[in-house]
Short mmCIF file of N, CA, C and O in Angstrom, two decimals:
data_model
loop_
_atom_site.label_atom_id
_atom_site.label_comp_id
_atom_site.label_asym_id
_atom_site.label_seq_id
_atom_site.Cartn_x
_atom_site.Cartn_y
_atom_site.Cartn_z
N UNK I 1 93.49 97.77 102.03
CA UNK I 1 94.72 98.32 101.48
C UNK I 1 95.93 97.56 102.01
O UNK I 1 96.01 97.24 103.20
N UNK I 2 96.94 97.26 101.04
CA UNK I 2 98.23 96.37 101.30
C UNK I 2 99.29 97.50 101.35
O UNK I 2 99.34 98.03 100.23
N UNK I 3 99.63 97.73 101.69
CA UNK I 3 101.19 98.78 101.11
C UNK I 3 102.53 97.73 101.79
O UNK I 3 102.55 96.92 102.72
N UNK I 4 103.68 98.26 100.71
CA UNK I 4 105.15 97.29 101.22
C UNK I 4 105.96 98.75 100.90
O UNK I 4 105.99 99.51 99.93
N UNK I 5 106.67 98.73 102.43
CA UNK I 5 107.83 99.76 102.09
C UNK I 5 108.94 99.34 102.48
O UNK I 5 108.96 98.63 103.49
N UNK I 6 110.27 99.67 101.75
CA UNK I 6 111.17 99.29 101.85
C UNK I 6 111.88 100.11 102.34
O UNK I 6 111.47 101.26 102.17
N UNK I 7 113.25 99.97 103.18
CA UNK I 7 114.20 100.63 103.52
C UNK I 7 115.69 99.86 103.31
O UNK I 7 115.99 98.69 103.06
N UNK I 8 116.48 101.09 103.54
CA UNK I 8 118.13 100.12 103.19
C UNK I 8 118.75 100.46 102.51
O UNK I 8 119.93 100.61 102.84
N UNK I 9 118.36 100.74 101.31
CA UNK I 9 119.02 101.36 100.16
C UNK I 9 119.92 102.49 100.36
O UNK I 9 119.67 103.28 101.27
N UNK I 10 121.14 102.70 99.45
CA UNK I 10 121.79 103.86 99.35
C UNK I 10 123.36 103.59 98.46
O UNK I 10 123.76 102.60 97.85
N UNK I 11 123.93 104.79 98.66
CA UNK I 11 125.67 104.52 98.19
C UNK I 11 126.71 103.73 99.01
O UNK I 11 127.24 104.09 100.06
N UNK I 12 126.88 102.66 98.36
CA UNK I 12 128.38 101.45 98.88
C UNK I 12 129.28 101.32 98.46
O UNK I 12 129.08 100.95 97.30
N UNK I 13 130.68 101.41 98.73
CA UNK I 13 131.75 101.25 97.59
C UNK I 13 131.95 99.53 96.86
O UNK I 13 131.52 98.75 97.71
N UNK I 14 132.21 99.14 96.23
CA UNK I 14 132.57 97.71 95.58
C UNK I 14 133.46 97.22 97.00
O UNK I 14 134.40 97.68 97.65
N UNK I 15 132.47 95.87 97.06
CA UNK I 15 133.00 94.95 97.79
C UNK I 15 132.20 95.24 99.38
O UNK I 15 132.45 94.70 100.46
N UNK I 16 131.35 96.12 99.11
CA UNK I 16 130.84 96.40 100.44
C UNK I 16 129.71 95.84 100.89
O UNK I 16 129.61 94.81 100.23
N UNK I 17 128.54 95.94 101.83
CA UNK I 17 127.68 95.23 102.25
C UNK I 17 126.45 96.53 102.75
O UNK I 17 126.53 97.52 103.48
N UNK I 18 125.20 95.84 101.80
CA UNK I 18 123.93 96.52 102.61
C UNK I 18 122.95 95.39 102.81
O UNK I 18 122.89 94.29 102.27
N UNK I 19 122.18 95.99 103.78
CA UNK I 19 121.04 94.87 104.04
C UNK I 19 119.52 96.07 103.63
O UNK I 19 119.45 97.11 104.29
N UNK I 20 118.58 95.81 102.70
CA UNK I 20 117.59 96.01 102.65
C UNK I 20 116.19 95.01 103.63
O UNK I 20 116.25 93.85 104.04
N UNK I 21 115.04 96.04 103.72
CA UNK I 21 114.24 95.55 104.45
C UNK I 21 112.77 95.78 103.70
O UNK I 21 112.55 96.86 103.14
N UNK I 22 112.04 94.99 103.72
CA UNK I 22 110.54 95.27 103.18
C UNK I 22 109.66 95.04 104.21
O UNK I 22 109.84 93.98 104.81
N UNK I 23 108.58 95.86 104.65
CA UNK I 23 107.88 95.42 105.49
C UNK I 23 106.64 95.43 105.03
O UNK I 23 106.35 96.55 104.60
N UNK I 24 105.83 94.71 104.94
CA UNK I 24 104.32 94.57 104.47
C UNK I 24 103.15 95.24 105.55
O UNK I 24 103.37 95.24 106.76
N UNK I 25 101.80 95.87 104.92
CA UNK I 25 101.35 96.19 106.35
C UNK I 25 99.64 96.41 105.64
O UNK I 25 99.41 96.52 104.43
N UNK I 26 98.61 96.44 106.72
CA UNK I 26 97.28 96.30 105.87
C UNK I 26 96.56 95.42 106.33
O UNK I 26 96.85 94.64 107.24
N UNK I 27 95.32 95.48 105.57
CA UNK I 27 94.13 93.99 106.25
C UNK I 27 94.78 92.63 105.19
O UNK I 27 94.39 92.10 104.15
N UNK I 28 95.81 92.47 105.99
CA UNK I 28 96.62 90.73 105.44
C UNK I 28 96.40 89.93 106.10
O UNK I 28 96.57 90.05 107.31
N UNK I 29 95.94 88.79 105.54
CA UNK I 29 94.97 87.40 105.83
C UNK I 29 96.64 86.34 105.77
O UNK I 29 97.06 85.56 106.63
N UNK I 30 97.31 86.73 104.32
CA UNK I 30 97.87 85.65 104.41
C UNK I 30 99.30 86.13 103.48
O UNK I 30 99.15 86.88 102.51
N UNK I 31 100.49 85.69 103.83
CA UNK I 31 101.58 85.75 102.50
C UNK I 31 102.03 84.84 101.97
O UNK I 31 102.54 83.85 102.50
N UNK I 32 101.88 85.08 100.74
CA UNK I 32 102.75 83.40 100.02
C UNK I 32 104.12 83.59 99.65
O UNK I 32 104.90 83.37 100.58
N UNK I 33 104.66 83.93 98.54
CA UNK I 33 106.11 83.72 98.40
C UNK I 33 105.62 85.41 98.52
O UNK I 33 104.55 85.98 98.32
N UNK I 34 107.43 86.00 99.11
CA UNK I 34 107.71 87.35 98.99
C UNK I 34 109.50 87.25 98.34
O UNK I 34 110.41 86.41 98.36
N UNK I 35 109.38 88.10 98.00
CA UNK I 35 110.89 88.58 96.66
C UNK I 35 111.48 89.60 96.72
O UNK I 35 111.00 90.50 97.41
N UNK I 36 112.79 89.84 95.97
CA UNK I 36 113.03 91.19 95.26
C UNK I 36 113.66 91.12 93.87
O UNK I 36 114.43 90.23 93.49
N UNK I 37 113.24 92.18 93.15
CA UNK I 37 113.54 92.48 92.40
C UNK I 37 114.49 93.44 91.79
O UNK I 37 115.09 94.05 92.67
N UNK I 38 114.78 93.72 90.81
CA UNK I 38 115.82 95.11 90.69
C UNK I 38 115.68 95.57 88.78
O UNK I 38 115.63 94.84 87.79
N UNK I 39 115.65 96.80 88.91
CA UNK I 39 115.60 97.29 87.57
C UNK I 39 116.87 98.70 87.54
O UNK I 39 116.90 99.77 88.14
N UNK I 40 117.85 98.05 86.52
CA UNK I 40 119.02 98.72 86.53
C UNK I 40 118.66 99.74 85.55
O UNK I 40 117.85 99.09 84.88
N UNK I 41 118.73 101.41 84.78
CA UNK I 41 118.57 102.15 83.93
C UNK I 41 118.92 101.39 82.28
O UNK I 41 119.96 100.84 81.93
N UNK I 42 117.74 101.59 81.55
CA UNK I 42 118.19 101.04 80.11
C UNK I 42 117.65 99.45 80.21
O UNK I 42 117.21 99.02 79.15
N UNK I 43 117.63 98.47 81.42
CA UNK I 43 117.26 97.22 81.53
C UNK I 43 116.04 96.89 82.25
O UNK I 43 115.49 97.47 83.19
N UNK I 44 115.75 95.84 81.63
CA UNK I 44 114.63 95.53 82.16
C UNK I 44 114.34 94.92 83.76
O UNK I 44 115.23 94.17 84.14
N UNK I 45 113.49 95.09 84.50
CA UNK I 45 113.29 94.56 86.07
C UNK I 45 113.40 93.26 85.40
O UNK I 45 112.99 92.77 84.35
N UNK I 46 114.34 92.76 86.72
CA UNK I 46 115.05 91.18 87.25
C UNK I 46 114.85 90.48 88.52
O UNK I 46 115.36 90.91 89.56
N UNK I 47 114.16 89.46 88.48
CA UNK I 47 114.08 88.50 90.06
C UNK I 47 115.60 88.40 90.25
O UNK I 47 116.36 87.82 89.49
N UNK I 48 116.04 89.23 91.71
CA UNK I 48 117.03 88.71 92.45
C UNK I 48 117.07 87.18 93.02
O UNK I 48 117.82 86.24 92.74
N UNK I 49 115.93 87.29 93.93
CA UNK I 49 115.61 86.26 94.74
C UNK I 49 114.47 86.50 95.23
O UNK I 49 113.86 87.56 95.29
N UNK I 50 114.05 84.96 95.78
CA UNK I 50 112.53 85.14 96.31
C UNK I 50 112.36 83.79 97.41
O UNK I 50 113.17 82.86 97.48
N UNK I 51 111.35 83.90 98.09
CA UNK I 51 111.64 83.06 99.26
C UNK I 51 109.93 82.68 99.68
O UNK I 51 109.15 83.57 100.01
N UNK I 52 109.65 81.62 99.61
CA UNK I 52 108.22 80.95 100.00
C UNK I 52 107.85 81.43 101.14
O UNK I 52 108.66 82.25 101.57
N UNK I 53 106.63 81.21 102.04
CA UNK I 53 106.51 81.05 103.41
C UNK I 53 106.63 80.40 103.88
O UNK I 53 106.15 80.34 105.01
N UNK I 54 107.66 79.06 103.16
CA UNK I 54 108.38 78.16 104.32
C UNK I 54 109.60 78.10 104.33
O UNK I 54 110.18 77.34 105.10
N UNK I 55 110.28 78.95 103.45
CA UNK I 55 111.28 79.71 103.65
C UNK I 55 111.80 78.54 102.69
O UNK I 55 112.38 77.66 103.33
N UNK I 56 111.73 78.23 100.92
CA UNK I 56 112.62 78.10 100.28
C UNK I 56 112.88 79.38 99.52
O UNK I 56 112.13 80.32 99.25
N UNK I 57 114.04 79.18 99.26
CA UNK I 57 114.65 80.20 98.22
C UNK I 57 115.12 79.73 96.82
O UNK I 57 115.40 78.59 96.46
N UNK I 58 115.15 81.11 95.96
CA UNK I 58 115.59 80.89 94.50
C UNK I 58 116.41 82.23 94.51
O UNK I 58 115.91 83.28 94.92
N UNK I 59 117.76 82.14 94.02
CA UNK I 59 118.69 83.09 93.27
C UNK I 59 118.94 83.04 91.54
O UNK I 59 118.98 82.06 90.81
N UNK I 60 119.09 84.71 91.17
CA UNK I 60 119.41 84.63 90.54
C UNK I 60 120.79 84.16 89.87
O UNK I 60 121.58 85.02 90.26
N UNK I 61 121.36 83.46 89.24
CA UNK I 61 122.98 83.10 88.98
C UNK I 61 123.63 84.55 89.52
O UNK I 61 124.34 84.41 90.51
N UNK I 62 123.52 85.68 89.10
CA UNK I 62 124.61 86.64 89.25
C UNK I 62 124.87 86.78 90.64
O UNK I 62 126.03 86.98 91.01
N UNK I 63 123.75 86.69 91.61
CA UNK I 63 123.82 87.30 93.02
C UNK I 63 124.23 85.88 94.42
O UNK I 63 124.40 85.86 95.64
N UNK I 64 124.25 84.77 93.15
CA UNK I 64 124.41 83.79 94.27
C UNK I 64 125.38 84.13 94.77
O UNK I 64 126.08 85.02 94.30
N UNK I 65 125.81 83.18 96.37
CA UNK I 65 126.83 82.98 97.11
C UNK I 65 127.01 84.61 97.68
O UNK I 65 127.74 84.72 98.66
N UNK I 66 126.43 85.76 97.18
CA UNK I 66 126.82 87.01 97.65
C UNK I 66 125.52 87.35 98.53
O UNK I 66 125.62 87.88 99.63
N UNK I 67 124.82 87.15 98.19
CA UNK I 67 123.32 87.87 98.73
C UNK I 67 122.34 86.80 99.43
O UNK I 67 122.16 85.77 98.78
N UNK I 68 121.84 86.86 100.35
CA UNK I 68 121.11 85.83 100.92
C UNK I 68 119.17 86.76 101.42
O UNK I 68 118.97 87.86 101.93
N UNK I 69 118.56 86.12 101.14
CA UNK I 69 117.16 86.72 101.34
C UNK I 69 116.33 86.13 102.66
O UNK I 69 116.05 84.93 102.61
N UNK I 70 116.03 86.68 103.53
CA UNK I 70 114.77 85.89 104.63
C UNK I 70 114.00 86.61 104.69
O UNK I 70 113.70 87.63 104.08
N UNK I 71 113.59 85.97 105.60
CA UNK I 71 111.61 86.90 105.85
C UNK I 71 111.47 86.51 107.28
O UNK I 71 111.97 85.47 107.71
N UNK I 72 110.81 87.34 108.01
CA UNK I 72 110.29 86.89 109.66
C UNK I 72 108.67 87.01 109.56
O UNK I 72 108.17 88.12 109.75
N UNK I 73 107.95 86.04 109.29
CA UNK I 73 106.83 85.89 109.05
C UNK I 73 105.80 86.46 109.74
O UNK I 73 104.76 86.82 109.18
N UNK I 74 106.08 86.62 111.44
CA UNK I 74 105.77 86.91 112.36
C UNK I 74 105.29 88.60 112.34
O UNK I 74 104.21 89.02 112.78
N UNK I 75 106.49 89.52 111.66
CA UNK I 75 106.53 90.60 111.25
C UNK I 75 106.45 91.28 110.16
O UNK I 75 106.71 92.47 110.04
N UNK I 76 105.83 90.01 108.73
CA UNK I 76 105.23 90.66 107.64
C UNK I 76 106.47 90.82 106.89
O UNK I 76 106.24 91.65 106.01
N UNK I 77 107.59 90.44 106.83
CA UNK I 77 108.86 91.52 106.79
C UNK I 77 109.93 90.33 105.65
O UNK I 77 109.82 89.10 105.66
N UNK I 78 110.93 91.19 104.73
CA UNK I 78 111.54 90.43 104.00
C UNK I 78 112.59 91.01 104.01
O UNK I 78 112.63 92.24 104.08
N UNK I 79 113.79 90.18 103.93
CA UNK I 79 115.11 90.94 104.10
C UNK I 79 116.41 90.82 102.71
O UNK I 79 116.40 89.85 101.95
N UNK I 80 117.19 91.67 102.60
CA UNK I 80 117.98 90.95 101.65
C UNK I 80 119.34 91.34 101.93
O UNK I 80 119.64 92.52 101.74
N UNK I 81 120.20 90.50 102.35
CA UNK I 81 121.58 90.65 103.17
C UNK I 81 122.24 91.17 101.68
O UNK I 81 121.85 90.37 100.84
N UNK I 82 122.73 91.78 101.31
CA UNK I 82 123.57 92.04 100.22
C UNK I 82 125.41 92.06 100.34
O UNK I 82 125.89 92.98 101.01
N UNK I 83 126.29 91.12 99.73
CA UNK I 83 127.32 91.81 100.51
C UNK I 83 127.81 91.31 98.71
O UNK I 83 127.18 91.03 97.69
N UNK I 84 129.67 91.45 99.20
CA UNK I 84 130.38 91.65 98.12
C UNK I 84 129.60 92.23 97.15
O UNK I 84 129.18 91.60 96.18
N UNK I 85 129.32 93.71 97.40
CA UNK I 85 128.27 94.81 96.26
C UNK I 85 129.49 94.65 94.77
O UNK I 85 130.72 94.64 94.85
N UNK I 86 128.95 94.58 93.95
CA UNK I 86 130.16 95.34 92.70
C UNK I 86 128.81 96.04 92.06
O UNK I 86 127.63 95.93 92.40
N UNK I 87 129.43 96.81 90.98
CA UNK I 87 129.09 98.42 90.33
C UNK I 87 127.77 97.60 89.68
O UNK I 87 126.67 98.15 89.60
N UNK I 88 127.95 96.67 89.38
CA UNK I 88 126.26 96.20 88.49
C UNK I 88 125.15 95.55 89.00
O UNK I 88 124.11 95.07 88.54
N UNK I 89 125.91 95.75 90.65
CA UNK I 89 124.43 95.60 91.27
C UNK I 89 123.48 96.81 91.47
O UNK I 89 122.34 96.94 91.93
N UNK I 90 124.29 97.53 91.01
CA UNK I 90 123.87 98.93 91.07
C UNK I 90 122.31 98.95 90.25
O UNK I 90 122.35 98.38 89.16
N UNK I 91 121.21 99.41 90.56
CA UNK I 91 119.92 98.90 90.33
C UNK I 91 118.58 99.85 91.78
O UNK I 91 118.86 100.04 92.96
N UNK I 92 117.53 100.15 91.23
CA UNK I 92 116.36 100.13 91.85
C UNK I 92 115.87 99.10 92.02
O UNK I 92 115.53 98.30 91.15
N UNK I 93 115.74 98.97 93.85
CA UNK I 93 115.86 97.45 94.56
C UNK I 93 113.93 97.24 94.64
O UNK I 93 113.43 98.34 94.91
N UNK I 94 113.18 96.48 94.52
CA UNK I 94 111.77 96.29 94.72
C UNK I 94 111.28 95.04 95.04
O UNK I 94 111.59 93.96 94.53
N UNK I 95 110.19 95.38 96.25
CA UNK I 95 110.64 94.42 96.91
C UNK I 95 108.89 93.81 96.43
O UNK I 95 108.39 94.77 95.84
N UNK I 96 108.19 93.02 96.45
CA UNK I 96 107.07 92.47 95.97
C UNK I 96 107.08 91.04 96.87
O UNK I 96 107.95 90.34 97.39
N UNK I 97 105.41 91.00 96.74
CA UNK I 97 104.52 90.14 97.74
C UNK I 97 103.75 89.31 97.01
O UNK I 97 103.57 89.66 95.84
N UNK I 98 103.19 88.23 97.40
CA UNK I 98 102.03 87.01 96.81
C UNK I 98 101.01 87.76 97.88
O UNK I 98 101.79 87.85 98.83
N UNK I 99 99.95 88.27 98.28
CA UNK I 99 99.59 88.43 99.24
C UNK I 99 97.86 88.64 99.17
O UNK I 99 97.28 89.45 98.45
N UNK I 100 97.12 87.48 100.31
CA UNK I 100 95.42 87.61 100.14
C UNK I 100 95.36 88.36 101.22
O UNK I 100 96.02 88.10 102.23
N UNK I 101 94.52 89.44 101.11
CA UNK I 101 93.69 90.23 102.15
C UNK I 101 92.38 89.35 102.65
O UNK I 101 91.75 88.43 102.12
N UNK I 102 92.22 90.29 104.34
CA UNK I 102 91.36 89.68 104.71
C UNK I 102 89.76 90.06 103.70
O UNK I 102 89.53 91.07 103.04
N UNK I 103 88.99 88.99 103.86
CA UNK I 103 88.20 89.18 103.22
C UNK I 103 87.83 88.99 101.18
O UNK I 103 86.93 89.24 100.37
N UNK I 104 89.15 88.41 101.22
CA UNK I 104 89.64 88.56 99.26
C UNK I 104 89.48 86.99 99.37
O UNK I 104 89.76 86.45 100.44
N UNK I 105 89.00 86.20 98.21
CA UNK I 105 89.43 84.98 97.63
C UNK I 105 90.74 84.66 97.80
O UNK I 105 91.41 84.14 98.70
N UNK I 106 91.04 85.35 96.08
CA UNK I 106 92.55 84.78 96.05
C UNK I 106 93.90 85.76 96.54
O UNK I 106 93.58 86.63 97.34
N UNK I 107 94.88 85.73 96.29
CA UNK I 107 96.00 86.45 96.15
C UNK I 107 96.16 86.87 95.51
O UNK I 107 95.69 86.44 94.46
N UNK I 108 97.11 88.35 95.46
CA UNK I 108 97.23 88.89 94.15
C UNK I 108 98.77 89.87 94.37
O UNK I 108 99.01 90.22 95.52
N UNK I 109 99.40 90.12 93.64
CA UNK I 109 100.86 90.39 93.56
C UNK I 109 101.14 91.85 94.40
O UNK I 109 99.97 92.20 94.57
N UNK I 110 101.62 92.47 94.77
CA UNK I 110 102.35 93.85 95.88
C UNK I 110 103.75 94.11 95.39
O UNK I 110 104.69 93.36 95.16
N UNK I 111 103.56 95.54 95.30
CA UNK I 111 104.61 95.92 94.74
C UNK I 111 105.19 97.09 95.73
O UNK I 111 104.44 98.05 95.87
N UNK I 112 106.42 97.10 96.43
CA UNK I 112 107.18 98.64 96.85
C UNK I 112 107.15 99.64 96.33
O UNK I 112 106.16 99.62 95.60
N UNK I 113 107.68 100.62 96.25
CA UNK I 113 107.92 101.80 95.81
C UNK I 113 109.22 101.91 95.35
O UNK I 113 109.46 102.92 94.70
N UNK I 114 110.65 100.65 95.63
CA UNK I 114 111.84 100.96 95.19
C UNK I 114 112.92 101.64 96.19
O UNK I 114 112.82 102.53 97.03
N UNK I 115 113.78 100.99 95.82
CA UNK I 115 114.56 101.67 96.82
C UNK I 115 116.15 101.82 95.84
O UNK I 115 116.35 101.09 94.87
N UNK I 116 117.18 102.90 96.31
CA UNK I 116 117.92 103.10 95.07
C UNK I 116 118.84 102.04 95.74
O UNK I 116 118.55 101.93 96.93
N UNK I 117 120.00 101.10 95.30
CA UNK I 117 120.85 100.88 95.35
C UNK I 117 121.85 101.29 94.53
O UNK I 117 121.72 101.13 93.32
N UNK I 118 123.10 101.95 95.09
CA UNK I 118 124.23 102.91 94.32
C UNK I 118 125.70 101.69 95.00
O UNK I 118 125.75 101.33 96.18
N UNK I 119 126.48 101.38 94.16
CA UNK I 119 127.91 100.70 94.05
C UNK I 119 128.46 100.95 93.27
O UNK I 119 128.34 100.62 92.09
N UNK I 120 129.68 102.04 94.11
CA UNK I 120 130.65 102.95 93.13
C UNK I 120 131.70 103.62 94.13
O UNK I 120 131.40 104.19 95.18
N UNK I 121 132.74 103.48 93.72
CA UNK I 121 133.59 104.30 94.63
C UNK I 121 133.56 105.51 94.69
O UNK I 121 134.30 106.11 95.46
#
C-alpha cells in the first residue's frame, strides 16, 4: 500500500502566501517524478508543476515566477511554496506520484486526497 497525504491548504487573502506539503508513505522501492495538480469547480484538473527525482521542474504558464515546487527525497515528501495567491488560484490542490513499490516491476501513478485551496478576501 502507497498512500500520499497532503497538508497546507486553506483560506488566503490575494497576494498572500501558502506552502503545501505531500508526504508519500508505504512499501516504496522507488520515486520518479512527483507533482501537483489542481481542479478548480466547473474545470477540469491542471498540472501546476512537477519535479523529477533530480529535481527538474516544469510550470504551468499561469503559476510561473509565483510558485516554486521541491521535494526532499530523503523524506518521500513534495512541497509547493505558493505565494502572490490571486482568487483563481483558488482550486483543490493534489498532489500525485510516479511511484514502484517494493516488490512491483514497474511504476504506477499516486494520487492524494486533495487539499482545498481558498483566495479571497
Amino acid at each position: 500500500q502507497v498512500q500520499l497525504v497532503e497538508s497546507g491548504g486553506g483560506l488566503v487573502q490575494p497576494g498572500g502566501s501558502l506552502r503545501l506539503s505531500c508526504a508519500a508513505s508505504g512499501n516504496i522501492f522507488s520515486i520518479n517524478a512527483m507533482g501537483w495538480y489542481r481542479q478548480a469547480p466547473g474545470k477540469q484538473r491542471e498540472l501546476v508543476a512537477d519535479i523529477t527525482s533530480g529535481g527538474s521542474t516544469k510550470y504551468a504558464d499561469s503559476v510561473k515566477g509565483r510558485f516554486t515546487i521541491s521535494r526532499d527525497n530523503a523524506k518521500d515528501t513534495v512541497y509547493l511554496q505558493m505565494s502572490s495567491l490571486k482568487p483563481e488560484d483558488t482550486a483543490v490542490y493534489y498532489c500525485n506520484a510516479d511511484i514502484q513499490r517494493v516488490g512491483v516491476r514497474y511504476a504506477y501513478d499516486y494520487w492524494g486526497q486533495g487539499t482545498q485551496v481558498t483566495v479571497s478576501s
